[in-house]
Each structure stands twice: as C-alpha cells, then as structure tokens.
Coordinates of C-alpha atoms in Angstrom, one line a residue:
Chain A
X1 CA 36.3 114.7 -53.0
X2 CA 32.6 115.4 -51.8
X3 CA 31.9 116.9 -55.2
X4 CA 31.9 113.4 -56.6
X5 CA 29.1 112.2 -54.3
X6 CA 26.7 114.7 -56.2
X7 CA 27.9 114.0 -59.8
X8 CA 28.3 110.3 -59.9
X9 CA 25.0 108.6 -60.2
X10 CA 23.4 105.1 -60.9
X11 CA 21.8 104.6 -64.2
X12 CA 18.7 102.4 -64.1
X13 CA 15.6 101.3 -65.8
X14 CA 12.0 101.3 -64.1
X15 CA 10.7 97.7 -64.0
X16 CA 7.7 96.0 -62.5
X17 CA 9.7 95.7 -59.1
X18 CA 11.2 99.0 -58.8
X19 CA 14.6 100.3 -60.1
X20 CA 16.8 97.7 -61.8
X21 CA 20.1 99.3 -61.6
X22 CA 22.4 98.9 -64.7
X23 CA 25.7 100.8 -64.0
X24 CA 27.4 104.1 -63.4
X25 CA 27.2 107.7 -64.9
X26 CA 28.3 111.1 -64.0
X27 CA 26.9 114.7 -64.6
X28 CA 28.9 116.5 -67.2
X29 CA 27.2 119.7 -67.7
X30 CA 25.4 122.1 -65.7
X31 CA 22.0 121.6 -67.8
X32 CA 21.9 117.9 -66.8
X33 CA 23.8 115.9 -69.3
X34 CA 25.2 112.6 -68.1
X35 CA 28.0 110.5 -69.3
X36 CA 27.7 106.6 -69.2
X37 CA 28.5 103.7 -71.7
X38 CA 26.4 102.5 -74.3
X39 CA 26.2 99.0 -73.0
X40 CA 24.9 100.3 -69.7
X41 CA 21.6 101.5 -71.6
X42 CA 21.7 99.1 -74.4
X43 CA 19.8 100.3 -77.5
X44 CA 16.5 100.8 -75.4
X45 CA 15.9 104.2 -74.4
X46 CA 12.9 103.6 -72.7
X47 CA 11.9 103.9 -68.7
X48 CA 15.7 105.0 -68.2
X49 CA 16.4 107.0 -64.9
X50 CA 19.2 108.0 -62.9
X51 CA 19.2 107.8 -59.2
X52 CA 20.1 111.2 -57.5
X53 CA 22.7 111.1 -54.8
X54 CA 22.1 109.5 -51.7
X55 CA 25.1 110.9 -49.4
X56 CA 26.6 114.5 -49.5
X57 CA 30.0 113.3 -47.7
X58 CA 32.2 110.5 -49.2
X59 CA 32.9 109.6 -45.4
X60 CA 29.2 108.9 -44.7
X61 CA 28.4 105.2 -44.0
X62 CA 26.1 104.2 -46.9
X63 CA 23.2 102.1 -45.6
X64 CA 23.1 99.0 -47.8
X65 CA 19.7 98.1 -46.4
X66 CA 18.2 101.2 -47.3
X67 CA 16.4 101.0 -50.8
X68 CA 15.0 104.1 -51.1
X69 CA 15.8 106.3 -54.1
X70 CA 14.9 109.2 -55.9
X71 CA 14.7 108.3 -59.8
X72 CA 14.9 111.1 -62.3
X73 CA 13.9 110.2 -65.9
X74 CA 16.6 110.5 -68.5
X75 CA 16.3 110.6 -72.4
X76 CA 19.2 109.3 -74.7
X77 CA 20.8 112.3 -76.5
X78 CA 23.6 110.5 -78.1
X79 CA 25.1 107.2 -78.6
X80 CA 28.4 106.0 -80.0
X81 CA 28.3 102.3 -80.3
X82 CA 31.6 101.9 -81.5
X83 CA 33.3 103.7 -78.7
X84 CA 30.7 102.4 -76.3
X85 CA 29.7 105.8 -75.3
X86 CA 26.3 107.3 -74.3
X87 CA 24.9 111.0 -73.3
X88 CA 21.9 111.1 -71.1
X89 CA 19.9 114.1 -70.4
X90 CA 18.1 114.6 -67.0
X91 CA 15.7 117.6 -66.5
X92 CA 18.0 118.8 -63.7
X93 CA 20.2 121.7 -63.0
X94 CA 23.7 121.4 -61.4
X95 CA 24.8 124.4 -59.9
X96 CA 28.3 123.5 -58.9
X97 CA 31.7 123.7 -60.7
X98 CA 32.1 120.5 -62.8
X99 CA 35.7 119.1 -63.7
X100 CA 36.5 119.6 -67.2
X101 CA 37.3 116.8 -69.6
X102 CA 40.8 115.8 -70.3
X103 CA 42.4 112.8 -72.1
X104 CA 44.9 110.0 -71.5
X105 CA 47.0 111.9 -73.8
X106 CA 48.0 114.1 -70.9
X107 CA 48.3 111.3 -68.2
X108 CA 51.9 109.7 -67.7
X109 CA 52.2 105.9 -67.3
X110 CA 52.3 105.4 -63.5
X111 CA 50.2 108.4 -62.7
X112 CA 47.8 107.5 -60.0
X113 CA 44.2 108.0 -61.1
X114 CA 41.0 108.1 -59.0
X115 CA 37.9 105.9 -60.0
X116 CA 34.4 106.6 -59.0
X117 CA 31.8 104.1 -59.4
X118 CA 29.0 101.7 -57.9
X119 CA 30.3 98.3 -58.1
X120 CA 27.8 95.5 -57.9
X121 CA 25.0 98.0 -58.5
X122 CA 23.6 95.5 -61.1
X123 CA 23.1 93.1 -58.2
X124 CA 21.1 95.5 -56.3
X125 CA 23.9 97.0 -54.0
X126 CA 24.4 100.7 -54.3
X127 CA 27.5 102.1 -52.7
X128 CA 29.6 104.9 -54.3
X129 CA 33.0 103.4 -54.2
X130 CA 36.3 105.2 -54.5
X131 CA 39.4 103.4 -55.8
X132 CA 42.7 104.5 -56.7
X133 CA 45.0 102.8 -59.5
X134 CA 47.8 103.7 -61.7
X135 CA 47.7 104.0 -65.4
X136 CA 49.2 100.8 -66.5
X137 CA 49.3 101.1 -70.4
X138 CA 47.6 103.1 -73.1
X139 CA 46.1 101.1 -75.8
X140 CA 44.2 101.5 -79.1
X141 CA 41.2 99.2 -79.1
X142 CA 39.6 98.3 -82.3
X143 CA 35.8 98.1 -83.0
X144 CA 35.1 97.2 -86.7
X145 CA 38.4 98.8 -87.8
X146 CA 37.8 102.1 -85.9
X147 CA 40.4 102.3 -83.3
X148 CA 40.0 104.5 -80.2
X149 CA 42.4 105.7 -77.4
X150 CA 41.9 103.7 -74.0
X151 CA 43.8 103.5 -70.8
X152 CA 44.3 100.3 -68.9
X153 CA 44.2 101.0 -65.1
X154 CA 45.7 98.4 -62.7
X155 CA 42.5 97.7 -60.9
X156 CA 40.1 94.7 -61.1
X157 CA 36.5 95.9 -61.8
X158 CA 33.0 94.2 -61.3
X159 CA 29.6 94.6 -63.0
X160 CA 28.0 97.9 -62.1
X161 CA 31.4 100.0 -62.6
X162 CA 30.8 100.7 -66.3
X163 CA 30.3 104.4 -66.9
X164 CA 32.6 105.1 -64.0
X165 CA 34.5 108.4 -63.8
X166 CA 38.3 108.3 -64.0
X167 CA 39.7 111.4 -62.5
X168 CA 43.3 112.9 -62.5
X169 CA 44.0 114.6 -59.2
X170 CA 46.9 116.3 -60.7
X171 CA 45.2 117.9 -63.7
X172 CA 41.9 118.2 -61.9
X173 CA 40.4 116.7 -65.1
X174 CA 38.2 113.8 -66.0
X175 CA 40.4 111.8 -68.1
X176 CA 38.4 108.7 -69.0
X177 CA 35.3 106.3 -68.6
X178 CA 35.3 102.9 -67.4
X179 CA 34.1 100.3 -70.0
X180 CA 35.2 96.9 -68.9
X181 CA 38.2 94.5 -68.8
X182 CA 40.1 92.5 -71.5
X183 CA 38.9 89.1 -72.0
X184 CA 39.7 87.1 -75.4
X185 CA 36.4 86.2 -76.9
X186 CA 37.9 83.3 -79.3
X187 CA 37.5 80.0 -77.9
X188 CA 34.3 80.2 -76.2
X189 CA 35.6 80.1 -72.6
X190 CA 33.7 78.9 -69.6
X191 CA 31.5 80.4 -67.0
X192 CA 31.8 79.6 -63.3
X193 CA 28.7 80.5 -61.5
X194 CA 28.1 83.1 -64.1
X195 CA 31.6 84.6 -64.0
X196 CA 34.0 84.3 -66.9
X197 CA 37.4 83.5 -65.1
X198 CA 39.2 85.3 -68.0
X199 CA 37.8 88.8 -66.9
X200 CA 39.2 88.3 -63.3
X201 CA 42.4 90.0 -63.6
X202 CA 43.9 93.1 -62.0
X203 CA 43.2 95.5 -65.1
X204 CA 40.6 97.5 -66.4
X205 CA 39.7 99.2 -69.7
X206 CA 39.0 102.8 -69.6
X207 CA 37.9 104.9 -72.8
X208 CA 39.8 108.4 -73.2
X209 CA 37.5 111.3 -72.2
X210 CA 38.3 113.3 -75.3
X211 CA 35.5 111.5 -77.2
X212 CA 32.8 112.8 -74.9
X213 CA 33.5 116.3 -76.0
X214 CA 32.4 115.7 -79.5
X215 CA 29.2 114.2 -78.5
X216 CA 28.1 117.1 -76.2
Chain B
X1 CA 9.1 110.2 -101.4
X2 CA 10.5 110.2 -104.9
X3 CA 12.3 113.3 -104.1
X4 CA 15.0 111.3 -102.1
X5 CA 16.2 109.8 -105.4
X6 CA 17.9 113.3 -106.0
X7 CA 20.1 113.2 -102.8
X8 CA 23.6 111.7 -102.8
X9 CA 25.1 109.8 -99.9
X10 CA 27.3 112.5 -98.7
X11 CA 24.5 114.9 -98.5
X12 CA 22.6 112.6 -96.2
X13 CA 25.9 112.0 -94.2
X14 CA 26.4 115.9 -93.8
X15 CA 23.2 115.8 -91.4
X16 CA 24.8 113.5 -89.1
X17 CA 26.9 114.8 -86.0
X18 CA 30.7 114.8 -86.7
X19 CA 31.3 112.0 -84.2
X20 CA 28.8 109.9 -86.4
X21 CA 29.8 110.9 -89.6
X22 CA 33.5 110.4 -89.1
X23 CA 33.0 106.8 -88.2
X24 CA 30.5 106.0 -90.6
X25 CA 32.7 107.3 -93.5
X26 CA 35.5 105.0 -92.3
X27 CA 33.1 102.1 -91.9
X28 CA 31.8 102.6 -95.5
X29 CA 35.4 102.8 -96.9
X30 CA 36.2 99.4 -95.2
X31 CA 32.9 97.6 -95.6
X32 CA 30.8 99.4 -98.1
X33 CA 27.5 101.0 -97.3
X34 CA 24.9 98.3 -96.2
X35 CA 27.6 96.6 -93.9
X36 CA 28.8 99.8 -92.7
X37 CA 25.1 100.6 -91.4
X38 CA 25.0 96.9 -89.9
X39 CA 28.4 97.4 -88.0
X40 CA 27.2 100.8 -86.7
X41 CA 23.8 99.7 -85.0
X42 CA 24.8 96.6 -84.0
X43 CA 28.4 97.2 -82.5
X44 CA 28.8 96.5 -78.8
X45 CA 32.1 98.6 -78.4
X46 CA 35.6 97.5 -78.7
X47 CA 36.4 93.9 -79.3
X48 CA 37.8 91.5 -76.6
X49 CA 36.3 93.8 -73.8
X50 CA 33.9 92.3 -71.2
X51 CA 31.4 95.1 -70.3
X52 CA 30.7 95.7 -66.6
X53 CA 27.0 96.9 -66.7
X54 CA 23.6 96.8 -68.6
X55 CA 21.4 94.1 -69.5
X56 CA 22.5 90.9 -71.2
X57 CA 23.4 91.3 -74.7
X58 CA 20.7 91.3 -77.4
X59 CA 21.2 89.2 -80.5
X60 CA 22.2 91.8 -83.1
X61 CA 22.2 90.1 -86.4
X62 CA 18.5 89.5 -86.2
X63 CA 18.0 93.1 -85.2
X64 CA 19.6 94.6 -88.3
X65 CA 17.4 92.2 -90.5
X66 CA 14.3 93.6 -88.7
X67 CA 15.6 97.2 -89.0
X68 CA 15.8 96.9 -92.8
X69 CA 12.2 95.5 -93.1
X70 CA 10.7 98.2 -91.1
X71 CA 12.8 100.8 -92.9
X72 CA 11.5 99.0 -96.5
X73 CA 7.7 99.1 -94.8
X74 CA 8.3 102.9 -94.1
X75 CA 9.7 103.8 -97.4
X76 CA 7.5 101.6 -99.5
X77 CA 4.0 102.7 -98.2
X78 CA 3.1 100.4 -95.6
X79 CA 0.0 101.6 -93.7
X80 CA 1.8 101.3 -90.3
X81 CA 3.8 104.3 -91.0
X82 CA 1.1 106.6 -92.8
X83 CA 1.1 109.2 -89.9
X84 CA 4.9 109.5 -90.0
X85 CA 4.9 109.9 -93.8
X86 CA 2.3 112.6 -93.7
X87 CA 4.8 114.6 -91.7
X88 CA 7.6 114.1 -94.3
X89 CA 5.0 115.1 -97.1
X90 CA 4.7 118.4 -95.6
X91 CA 8.3 119.0 -96.4
X92 CA 9.1 120.3 -99.6
X93 CA 11.6 120.7 -100.7
X94 CA 13.4 117.9 -98.5
X95 CA 14.7 118.8 -95.4
X96 CA 17.3 116.2 -95.0
X97 CA 17.7 116.1 -91.2
X98 CA 13.9 116.0 -90.8
X99 CA 13.8 112.9 -93.0
X100 CA 16.5 111.1 -90.8
X101 CA 14.8 112.2 -87.5
X102 CA 11.3 111.4 -88.4
X103 CA 12.2 107.9 -90.0
X104 CA 14.6 107.1 -87.1
X105 CA 12.0 107.9 -84.4
X106 CA 9.4 105.9 -86.3
X107 CA 11.5 102.8 -86.7
X108 CA 12.9 103.4 -83.0
X109 CA 9.4 103.4 -81.7
X110 CA 8.6 100.1 -83.4
X111 CA 11.8 98.3 -82.7
X112 CA 12.2 99.6 -79.2
X113 CA 15.5 101.3 -79.8
X114 CA 16.7 104.9 -79.3
X115 CA 16.4 106.9 -82.6
X116 CA 20.0 108.5 -82.2
X117 CA 21.6 105.1 -82.4
X118 CA 19.5 104.5 -85.8
X119 CA 20.0 107.6 -87.5
X120 CA 23.3 106.8 -89.0
X121 CA 22.0 103.8 -90.8
X122 CA 19.0 105.3 -91.7
X123 CA 20.9 107.9 -93.7
X124 CA 22.8 105.2 -95.4
X125 CA 19.8 103.3 -96.4
X126 CA 18.1 106.5 -97.8
X127 CA 21.3 107.1 -100.1
X128 CA 20.8 103.4 -101.2
X129 CA 17.1 104.1 -102.0
X130 CA 18.2 107.1 -104.0
X131 CA 20.8 105.2 -105.9
X132 CA 18.6 102.2 -106.7
X133 CA 15.4 104.4 -107.4
X134 CA 12.3 104.0 -105.0
X135 CA 10.4 101.7 -107.5
X136 CA 13.5 99.3 -107.9
X137 CA 14.1 99.3 -104.1
X138 CA 10.4 98.6 -103.2
X139 CA 10.1 95.9 -106.0
X140 CA 10.5 92.4 -104.6
X141 CA 10.2 93.7 -100.7
X142 CA 7.4 92.0 -99.0
X143 CA 5.7 94.4 -96.9

C-alpha cells in the first residue's frame, strides 16, 4: 500500500501565487513518465509540474495546513484527446518496482478495486486518499465516433480525482485511470453553487489502462 | 516548401505514433480530412462525461480557426515563421517527421498549445496543401 504514496502525485501549474493543483497523476516508468488525463493539463504544456510525495506511509496524518511542496517540472510527451489521456515526463528516476498495466478486460463485474487520488486538490487541499469500490459495469464511451473501453466504478468522485490510479489487488495491476462521471450534456442543466447536480451520483468513469501502453 | 506537393496523406500519417494514426484514420473515414483534424485537436474526451480536474474548458472552435490561420501563415511565407522555415529549408529531401515536428512546435509556441497535440492535425493539413498545390492553398489566404 505504501508504494502508492510514492507513485501517485499531484499535477499542477506554476502560477503567480504558487502552484495551482489541477488533478492526479501516477508514475508509470522508472525514467519518470507519469500518466494523467488530457483535461487535467489542457492543451497548454507550459509551467506544468508534479508535486513530489509528501508522505511515506499511507497511515501518516496528512497536515492539511502544510502548504509546502516540492514541484518538479514536467513536459508533455503524448496526448490522446479522444481518450482523454496524457503522458508527462519528469526528470526523475524511480528505483522501486512499479505495478504493470492491465485492462478492464481482466476484471470481473463486482470485483473490488482500489482508487488512489487527490480529491478536492483543485481547491487547494492535498490529501492522498484511498477508496475502494466495485466495478459496476463495463462500457464503451464514444468520442467523435471513436469508442474506447471504460469501467464504471461504484463510487462518487470529486474534482481533483481525474488522473487517479485504479488498481486491482487481485491481479496486482493498474487497470484504469479515473476520468470523470456520467452527466448528460443535452438540455443545458443547472448549476447550484458551481456544482452540477447531474454529476452527483455514486458512479465514476475510468478508462481502461491498456490504452496507456501504446502511448509509452 | 513546394516539395510537400509530392507527398500523399498516407505518407504523412505514417509518421505519427500508432495511437494517433489509428484514431486519425478512423476520424478521416467518418468526417473527411479537415473535420478529422478539427475533431482531434478540439476533443475533450468521451461525450457525456464530466471531468474532475484541470482548468475551465477552452472555447475550442475558435482555437481551430486560429490554428488554421497560423498554419497558413507558416506554409505561405509569413515572416513570423521565417526562422522555423529556415530549419526546414535545410532538409532535402524532405524528412516528413521533421516537418511535422517543427511546424507543430512553431504553431504550438504561437498558440500556447503542446506540439504533440497539434502534430496529427499538422500532418492532415500538410497533405491538404499537397493535394491543392502550394500556390492554390495560399491564394486568397490573408496572411
């Protein structure tokens, strides 16, 4: 479990006021490649950083008042805007053993999965959080007629969790990347205090990790 | 620059990474070349999905128009891109991957977008220039 405190990172951008946190990412190669989503970085590759781990043990208390951080510059290596994936590269070396990449193909409906991410980091709160949820469905989602495999996990997510790592304890593989939640775009909808009520439900979309391999 | 007229679309696409090429070929089949380029660089991922991170969404349609304008300026001799074109001028015969990389980097620097996102769209537009002929492509463009 403590491995994830070292490989799951916050992605951010340097601003006039410090680092603005954008979402979650995770180290996927020993030479410093990091997976996140395209929407976390947007199209702008300037002033992007990842924040190096702030705890070693998942059981440590994370001090939410401690705003110190160790940003490391990253460049954008690859972007797939249709699948909403992005590969970043930091000038770091990770010496440990990393989990391999799997796929939702090998996950049974009902299997419990682990989620590691930074919920609410876009609001300035940096707390590496572990959640567990079952895989509730496997779906094909469309992006301009290109369909890709996703898992629907039975857990609610909040801003900052995009790019989160989805892990199968059974296979010891990374099986997905958290990308968001279903919310129908037609009809305009309403916003209550900046929150779209349609996204407040107990499921989350995660893209299958198999698509990462072809970008590395 | 006239040399690009001899290069077909599939030759440009062969320079892309497999994950880019596969999607671009499918998009071209569904939408045609220019719309495929637009779909690629303005996509925000799967439909009916609310993202949980990043900055507020950009207005992507005007971005594609600006992208095409800057591409035209590059290809048709605007002084803003003279230094980049000099780098291409040294390439004979054309090294297609270098063309895509340099043009994507130049446009990315102007537009504030990452070059790797723009590369597939640049490949498609280069093929369009080849198909039309450089003079015909540049005729009527206000650069």
